[in-house]
């Protein structure tokens, strides 16, 4: 059935592209800048109006570089360009040649109404649909007050975040996370995911489900690009915030920016403390002898953090810009946990009971340095050359001690210690060149080289005869080295109503893992081609269609490959697999966009075919379960997605996001079949209300259906978030209040049933309440310097 749906949708697209009568259109282009400094103005409104009646014949907003392109039926018209805080510009007597009209540079003159500028970013639409991506603007998401970057992602359409902190796109893993279009230490899985990134720093989140060949091929489900705020208004601008919450979520943040003719200096400073409690229950049952092990415990992730971002843009002249920036973060962790174990015999009687208490301390310094050079050429606004070099360093020095205390039955008392010395260095060198040969044809090409070098020194010691003795079977130094060399080229052809873009990327991967103690080595070297193709067609001003194809790869990461593990619960163990192979995905999608007077709708169908799928497979012995990632067969997933925004009244905005996918798994491992078919549904509904007295209120309901993995059934859950904002000082200040998971109903239960064993787990994070105050000065805007969530 799903094959028919995909082919029918593609056929429909081809019919629309080739069989529709094209109406006479005029394409109007230009660039909007601030007259006082020449800086581009993003999200300025451009309206094409009938010269005789003044009625609108088309409109758009400017992109981050101030550029715009809008089509309108041919005839006499004028253009109005407006933005809050600036005088509206009207352009008459427009010359049209060959169906095109270029307005050049449109300068807007400031009205001096800087207080109005403060609120405009916070009032942007939540989601904007573009040719190859969707842009989620964080400013209107009130429930993100006090939230982490992960919780910001959990509010983004098509994105879900599991209880373990894993990010999924359309219900699937293998997501590549970028920051400002580039890999970043603050989005590294080797620490806590997005460990130093807080919600106040995020301008928007771009969801790219079918990336072009210009992007890394990494990420079988697609790319999530987090765009950070960087103010460029002239003069001194800034914002300060203070937050407190329950459980502990206390922080102070400062954002500063200084813009002159030649320099743009920017910074983010923050310090805080937060804790993340979690209740965990597990049951391990050995069906061969009917013994059962029950564990119930509470874990904490307590963290004091310090974060500094410093950078500068140096405008050599109007055509050349140098950027230097650095990010330093330092985290001090305290991770206490307490777990009670109970072992039952086949008759259901308690054979033994004991407690396991953990004390863990760790320090995590992170560094990132970036150099970037951009050259704009005079012949065309989009003709540019961009070179960047990024170096990141991340290390972890962690020590843990575990103490078992027998309560009854067999003696389980004992002590263990673990030590982790982790270090990673990543270097990324990238060169991109964009050349429009005509107004219709644009070519992009570039290269990239990424080196990644990791060492993880891990040891386990047992307390024997009054001293700690290292356990050689659980101790090793794991080295991981990966170099990826890439080159790409794309070509885009734009005919106004219709456009097409094709590309090809070549990547060579050189990978080596070494277990030093056992002298085990795994070396891989492979070269792949990753084609991409995208097309779009605007049927009317209100209806557009888009289609896309790309091939992607998921390369196993360090924690997927490292066979050594944490001993927090030594009866439920997660470990890596040094022999893991990459998985590959062919992705197809077709989407349609409808813009109505009070509503915008987006409907899409997609299909993904993945080979060498990486799945965690659990084995069981003596009530100990060991989960390890393994390549298991193929996966075919076909889904539909629906996004909508509706404004029934001026003070009410409703948004909805629904994603359903049906998937078929095929695979076999050691004569065990993993064939099955299943489906999954995720949904989110949000209402934002503009109330009197400058108060905004937002309520969001989330639903995730139950779904099946190769071995487990994962439960469904529903939860609700609330947000409230009171604006002060004519928009410069705000009091923010948020409640996440209002009814503490986000409970994830997982059941694993096999012929020889049964396993059950339950995880609960609970309700989080945060109160904050923020104030912007200069031309800055209000912000919330917020806490964040730990992944591990």
PDB file of C-alpha atoms in Angstrom, residues 495-685:
ATOM      1  CA  UNK A 495      12.152  29.683 -13.418  1.00  0.00           C
ATOM      2  CA  UNK A 496      10.079  31.591 -10.896  1.00  0.00           C
ATOM      3  CA  UNK A 497       7.097  29.312 -10.392  1.00  0.00           C
ATOM      4  CA  UNK A 498       9.191  26.194 -10.905  1.00  0.00           C
ATOM      5  CA  UNK A 499      12.650  25.305  -9.684  1.00  0.00           C
ATOM      6  CA  UNK A 500      14.923  22.289  -9.561  1.00  0.00           C
ATOM      7  CA  UNK A 501      18.190  21.546  -7.746  1.00  0.00           C
ATOM      8  CA  UNK A 502      20.413  18.479  -8.185  1.00  0.00           C
ATOM      9  CA  UNK A 503      23.658  17.569  -6.474  1.00  0.00           C
ATOM     10  CA  UNK A 504      26.280  14.907  -5.860  1.00  0.00           C
ATOM     11  CA  UNK A 505      28.566  14.443  -2.860  1.00  0.00           C
ATOM     12  CA  UNK A 506      31.622  12.171  -2.640  1.00  0.00           C
ATOM     13  CA  UNK A 507      32.858  11.086   0.787  1.00  0.00           C
ATOM     14  CA  UNK A 508      35.774   8.903   1.844  1.00  0.00           C
ATOM     15  CA  UNK A 509      35.816   7.589   5.413  1.00  0.00           C
ATOM     16  CA  UNK A 510      38.928   6.222   7.123  1.00  0.00           C
ATOM     17  CA  UNK A 511      38.169   4.673  10.525  1.00  0.00           C
ATOM     18  CA  UNK A 512      40.214   2.777  13.114  1.00  0.00           C
ATOM     19  CA  UNK A 513      39.373   1.535  16.613  1.00  0.00           C
ATOM     20  CA  UNK A 514      41.952   0.047  18.994  1.00  0.00           C
ATOM     21  CA  UNK A 515      41.482  -1.693  22.349  1.00  0.00           C
ATOM     22  CA  UNK A 516      44.971  -1.243  23.773  1.00  0.00           C
ATOM     23  CA  UNK A 517      44.863  -3.788  26.611  1.00  0.00           C
ATOM     24  CA  UNK A 518      43.610  -6.639  24.429  1.00  0.00           C
ATOM     25  CA  UNK A 519      45.315  -5.311  21.267  1.00  0.00           C
ATOM     26  CA  UNK A 520      42.090  -5.631  19.233  1.00  0.00           C
ATOM     27  CA  UNK A 521      41.985  -3.468  16.097  1.00  0.00           C
ATOM     28  CA  UNK A 522      39.177  -2.712  13.653  1.00  0.00           C
ATOM     29  CA  UNK A 523      40.052  -0.761  10.495  1.00  0.00           C
ATOM     30  CA  UNK A 524      37.557   0.446   7.870  1.00  0.00           C
ATOM     31  CA  UNK A 525      37.995   2.534   4.732  1.00  0.00           C
ATOM     32  CA  UNK A 526      35.090   3.147   2.362  1.00  0.00           C
ATOM     33  CA  UNK A 527      34.048   5.641  -0.317  1.00  0.00           C
ATOM     34  CA  UNK A 528      30.439   6.531  -1.125  1.00  0.00           C
ATOM     35  CA  UNK A 529      28.444   8.724  -3.504  1.00  0.00           C
ATOM     36  CA  UNK A 530      25.477  10.657  -2.103  1.00  0.00           C
ATOM     37  CA  UNK A 531      23.154  12.125  -4.779  1.00  0.00           C
ATOM     38  CA  UNK A 532      20.331  14.571  -4.052  1.00  0.00           C
ATOM     39  CA  UNK A 533      17.503  16.140  -6.048  1.00  0.00           C
ATOM     40  CA  UNK A 534      14.879  18.738  -5.121  1.00  0.00           C
ATOM     41  CA  UNK A 535      12.107  20.436  -7.044  1.00  0.00           C
ATOM     42  CA  UNK A 536       9.397  22.966  -6.251  1.00  0.00           C
ATOM     43  CA  UNK A 537       6.376  24.274  -8.094  1.00  0.00           C
ATOM     44  CA  UNK A 538       4.130  27.207  -7.173  1.00  0.00           C
ATOM     45  CA  UNK A 539       0.698  26.467  -8.586  1.00  0.00           C
ATOM     46  CA  UNK A 540      -0.832  29.691  -7.242  1.00  0.00           C
ATOM     47  CA  UNK A 541       0.127  32.331  -4.693  1.00  0.00           C
ATOM     48  CA  UNK A 542      -1.446  30.089  -2.054  1.00  0.00           C
ATOM     49  CA  UNK A 543      -0.485  26.576  -3.184  1.00  0.00           C
ATOM     50  CA  UNK A 544       3.026  25.152  -3.610  1.00  0.00           C
ATOM     51  CA  UNK A 545       4.482  21.669  -4.053  1.00  0.00           C
ATOM     52  CA  UNK A 546       7.937  20.367  -3.190  1.00  0.00           C
ATOM     53  CA  UNK A 547       9.665  17.066  -3.870  1.00  0.00           C
ATOM     54  CA  UNK A 548      13.033  15.746  -2.758  1.00  0.00           C
ATOM     55  CA  UNK A 549      15.411  12.792  -2.694  1.00  0.00           C
ATOM     56  CA  UNK A 550      18.709  12.269  -0.876  1.00  0.00           C
ATOM     57  CA  UNK A 551      20.986   9.450   0.198  1.00  0.00           C
ATOM     58  CA  UNK A 552      22.341   9.571   3.764  1.00  0.00           C
ATOM     59  CA  UNK A 553      24.708   7.649   6.052  1.00  0.00           C
ATOM     60  CA  UNK A 554      24.876   7.001   9.788  1.00  0.00           C
ATOM     61  CA  UNK A 555      28.431   6.355  10.947  1.00  0.00           C
ATOM     62  CA  UNK A 556      28.711   4.653  14.350  1.00  0.00           C
ATOM     63  CA  UNK A 557      29.902   7.101  16.983  1.00  0.00           C
ATOM     64  CA  UNK A 558      32.410   6.566  19.737  1.00  0.00           C
ATOM     65  CA  UNK A 559      29.812   5.496  22.325  1.00  0.00           C
ATOM     66  CA  UNK A 560      28.290   3.038  19.823  1.00  0.00           C
ATOM     67  CA  UNK A 561      31.699   1.405  19.352  1.00  0.00           C
ATOM     68  CA  UNK A 562      33.230   1.443  22.861  1.00  0.00           C
ATOM     69  CA  UNK A 563      32.568  -1.973  24.505  1.00  0.00           C
ATOM     70  CA  UNK A 564      33.072  -0.702  28.087  1.00  0.00           C
ATOM     71  CA  UNK A 565      30.204   0.478  30.222  1.00  0.00           C
ATOM     72  CA  UNK A 566      28.989   2.310  33.313  1.00  0.00           C
ATOM     73  CA  UNK A 567      28.262   0.170  36.397  1.00  0.00           C
ATOM     74  CA  UNK A 568      25.436   2.295  37.842  1.00  0.00           C
ATOM     75  CA  UNK A 569      23.100  -0.704  37.616  1.00  0.00           C
ATOM     76  CA  UNK A 570      25.325  -3.731  37.143  1.00  0.00           C
ATOM     77  CA  UNK A 571      22.326  -5.924  36.283  1.00  0.00           C
ATOM     78  CA  UNK A 572      21.136  -3.705  33.379  1.00  0.00           C
ATOM     79  CA  UNK A 573      24.146  -2.874  31.211  1.00  0.00           C
ATOM     80  CA  UNK A 574      24.508  -0.849  27.982  1.00  0.00           C
ATOM     81  CA  UNK A 575      27.675  -1.403  25.982  1.00  0.00           C
ATOM     82  CA  UNK A 576      29.113  -0.634  22.522  1.00  0.00           C
ATOM     83  CA  UNK A 577      30.222  -2.769  19.580  1.00  0.00           C
ATOM     84  CA  UNK A 578      33.629  -2.029  17.954  1.00  0.00           C
ATOM     85  CA  UNK A 579      32.631  -4.050  14.835  1.00  0.00           C
ATOM     86  CA  UNK A 580      29.554  -1.939  14.045  1.00  0.00           C
ATOM     87  CA  UNK A 581      29.121  -0.965  10.377  1.00  0.00           C
ATOM     88  CA  UNK A 582      27.525   2.247   8.980  1.00  0.00           C
ATOM     89  CA  UNK A 583      23.887   2.254   7.918  1.00  0.00           C
ATOM     90  CA  UNK A 584      22.630   3.881   4.688  1.00  0.00           C
ATOM     91  CA  UNK A 585      19.269   5.455   3.869  1.00  0.00           C
ATOM     92  CA  UNK A 586      17.555   6.470   0.623  1.00  0.00           C
ATOM     93  CA  UNK A 587      14.971   9.137   1.470  1.00  0.00           C
ATOM     94  CA  UNK A 588      12.077  10.398  -0.691  1.00  0.00           C
ATOM     95  CA  UNK A 589       9.448  12.994   0.145  1.00  0.00           C
ATOM     96  CA  UNK A 590       6.672  15.037  -1.441  1.00  0.00           C
ATOM     97  CA  UNK A 591       5.087  17.972   0.384  1.00  0.00           C
ATOM     98  CA  UNK A 592       2.396  20.535  -0.349  1.00  0.00           C
ATOM     99  CA  UNK A 593       1.943  23.961   1.260  1.00  0.00           C
ATOM    100  CA  UNK A 594      -1.333  25.884   1.409  1.00  0.00           C
ATOM    101  CA  UNK A 595      -1.415  29.532   2.531  1.00  0.00           C
ATOM    102  CA  UNK A 596      -4.942  30.723   3.353  1.00  0.00           C
ATOM    103  CA  UNK A 597      -6.167  34.011   4.848  1.00  0.00           C
ATOM    104  CA  UNK A 598      -6.112  32.848   8.458  1.00  0.00           C
ATOM    105  CA  UNK A 599      -4.342  29.523   8.158  1.00  0.00           C
ATOM    106  CA  UNK A 600      -1.304  27.824   6.690  1.00  0.00           C
ATOM    107  CA  UNK A 601      -1.217  24.077   6.077  1.00  0.00           C
ATOM    108  CA  UNK A 602       1.611  21.694   5.212  1.00  0.00           C
ATOM    109  CA  UNK A 603       0.965  18.103   4.164  1.00  0.00           C
ATOM    110  CA  UNK A 604       3.635  15.625   3.138  1.00  0.00           C
ATOM    111  CA  UNK A 605       4.314  11.983   2.397  1.00  0.00           C
ATOM    112  CA  UNK A 606       7.733  10.351   2.719  1.00  0.00           C
ATOM    113  CA  UNK A 607       9.495   7.024   2.325  1.00  0.00           C
ATOM    114  CA  UNK A 608      12.853   5.840   3.707  1.00  0.00           C
ATOM    115  CA  UNK A 609      14.721   2.653   2.873  1.00  0.00           C
ATOM    116  CA  UNK A 610      17.596   1.862   5.277  1.00  0.00           C
ATOM    117  CA  UNK A 611      20.161  -0.931   5.069  1.00  0.00           C
ATOM    118  CA  UNK A 612      22.422  -2.352   7.814  1.00  0.00           C
ATOM    119  CA  UNK A 613      20.085  -0.824  10.405  1.00  0.00           C
ATOM    120  CA  UNK A 614      21.720  -0.285  13.801  1.00  0.00           C
ATOM    121  CA  UNK A 615      19.504  -1.661  16.584  1.00  0.00           C
ATOM    122  CA  UNK A 616      20.198  -2.393  20.239  1.00  0.00           C
ATOM    123  CA  UNK A 617      19.843  -6.128  20.907  1.00  0.00           C
ATOM    124  CA  UNK A 618      19.629  -7.439  24.477  1.00  0.00           C
ATOM    125  CA  UNK A 619      21.059 -10.709  25.749  1.00  0.00           C
ATOM    126  CA  UNK A 620      20.438 -12.175  29.210  1.00  0.00           C
ATOM    127  CA  UNK A 621      22.272 -14.404  31.678  1.00  0.00           C
ATOM    128  CA  UNK A 622      22.009 -14.813  35.474  1.00  0.00           C
ATOM    129  CA  UNK A 623      19.477 -11.938  35.678  1.00  0.00           C
ATOM    130  CA  UNK A 624      21.973  -9.603  33.965  1.00  0.00           C
ATOM    131  CA  UNK A 625      20.811  -7.983  30.716  1.00  0.00           C
ATOM    132  CA  UNK A 626      23.379  -6.602  28.273  1.00  0.00           C
ATOM    133  CA  UNK A 627      22.228  -4.272  25.490  1.00  0.00           C
ATOM    134  CA  UNK A 628      24.572  -3.865  22.506  1.00  0.00           C
ATOM    135  CA  UNK A 629      24.111  -2.139  19.091  1.00  0.00           C
ATOM    136  CA  UNK A 630      24.172  -4.551  16.142  1.00  0.00           C
ATOM    137  CA  UNK A 631      23.566  -4.203  12.386  1.00  0.00           C
ATOM    138  CA  UNK A 632      20.275  -6.013  11.792  1.00  0.00           C
ATOM    139  CA  UNK A 633      18.767  -6.129   8.288  1.00  0.00           C
ATOM    140  CA  UNK A 634      16.718  -3.440   6.551  1.00  0.00           C
ATOM    141  CA  UNK A 635      13.900  -1.038   7.356  1.00  0.00           C
ATOM    142  CA  UNK A 636      11.228   0.427   5.052  1.00  0.00           C
ATOM    143  CA  UNK A 637       9.296   3.323   6.547  1.00  0.00           C
ATOM    144  CA  UNK A 638       6.446   5.187   4.844  1.00  0.00           C
ATOM    145  CA  UNK A 639       4.781   8.099   6.560  1.00  0.00           C
ATOM    146  CA  UNK A 640       2.533  11.114   6.344  1.00  0.00           C
ATOM    147  CA  UNK A 641       3.026  14.419   8.106  1.00  0.00           C
ATOM    148  CA  UNK A 642       0.657  17.323   8.690  1.00  0.00           C
ATOM    149  CA  UNK A 643       1.467  20.766  10.136  1.00  0.00           C
ATOM    150  CA  UNK A 644      -1.032  23.598  10.524  1.00  0.00           C
ATOM    151  CA  UNK A 645      -1.258  27.109  11.904  1.00  0.00           C
ATOM    152  CA  UNK A 646      -4.627  28.834  12.353  1.00  0.00           C
ATOM    153  CA  UNK A 647      -5.450  32.317  13.682  1.00  0.00           C
ATOM    154  CA  UNK A 648      -9.215  32.441  14.271  1.00  0.00           C
ATOM    155  CA  UNK A 649      -8.872  35.750  16.125  1.00  0.00           C
ATOM    156  CA  UNK A 650      -6.152  38.391  16.430  1.00  0.00           C
ATOM    157  CA  UNK A 651      -5.363  37.261  19.954  1.00  0.00           C
ATOM    158  CA  UNK A 652      -5.409  33.479  19.332  1.00  0.00           C
ATOM    159  CA  UNK A 653      -2.904  31.344  17.416  1.00  0.00           C
ATOM    160  CA  UNK A 654      -3.370  27.576  17.133  1.00  0.00           C
ATOM    161  CA  UNK A 655      -0.709  25.219  15.775  1.00  0.00           C
ATOM    162  CA  UNK A 656      -0.715  21.475  15.226  1.00  0.00           C
ATOM    163  CA  UNK A 657       1.796  18.835  14.168  1.00  0.00           C
ATOM    164  CA  UNK A 658       0.983  15.180  13.414  1.00  0.00           C
ATOM    165  CA  UNK A 659       3.364  12.518  12.115  1.00  0.00           C
ATOM    166  CA  UNK A 660       2.377   8.921  11.335  1.00  0.00           C
ATOM    167  CA  UNK A 661       4.669   6.286   9.877  1.00  0.00           C
ATOM    168  CA  UNK A 662       4.343   2.620   9.078  1.00  0.00           C
ATOM    169  CA  UNK A 663       7.542   0.581   8.947  1.00  0.00           C
ATOM    170  CA  UNK A 664       8.567  -2.919   7.976  1.00  0.00           C
ATOM    171  CA  UNK A 665      11.670  -4.491   9.497  1.00  0.00           C
ATOM    172  CA  UNK A 666      13.481  -7.444   7.925  1.00  0.00           C
ATOM    173  CA  UNK A 667      16.561  -9.063   9.426  1.00  0.00           C
ATOM    174  CA  UNK A 668      18.137 -12.155  10.899  1.00  0.00           C
ATOM    175  CA  UNK A 669      20.864 -12.627  13.494  1.00  0.00           C
ATOM    176  CA  UNK A 670      22.286 -15.977  14.597  1.00  0.00           C
ATOM    177  CA  UNK A 671      19.270 -17.836  13.109  1.00  0.00           C
ATOM    178  CA  UNK A 672      16.863 -15.532  14.974  1.00  0.00           C
ATOM    179  CA  UNK A 673      14.394 -13.623  12.772  1.00  0.00           C
ATOM    180  CA  UNK A 674      13.732  -9.958  13.487  1.00  0.00           C
ATOM    181  CA  UNK A 675      11.005  -9.558  10.826  1.00  0.00           C
ATOM    182  CA  UNK A 676       7.982  -7.498  11.878  1.00  0.00           C
ATOM    183  CA  UNK A 677       5.751  -4.610  10.820  1.00  0.00           C
ATOM    184  CA  UNK A 678       4.557  -1.793  13.071  1.00  0.00           C
ATOM    185  CA  UNK A 679       3.531   1.855  13.122  1.00  0.00           C
ATOM    186  CA  UNK A 680       4.004   4.969  15.228  1.00  0.00           C
ATOM    187  CA  UNK A 681       2.086   8.220  15.746  1.00  0.00           C
ATOM    188  CA  UNK A 682       3.290  11.489  17.300  1.00  0.00           C
ATOM    189  CA  UNK A 683       1.210  14.629  17.716  1.00  0.00           C
ATOM    190  CA  UNK A 684       1.412  18.095  19.232  1.00  0.00           C
ATOM    191  CA  UNK A 685      -1.254  20.805  19.588  1.00  0.00           C
TER     192      UNK A 685
END
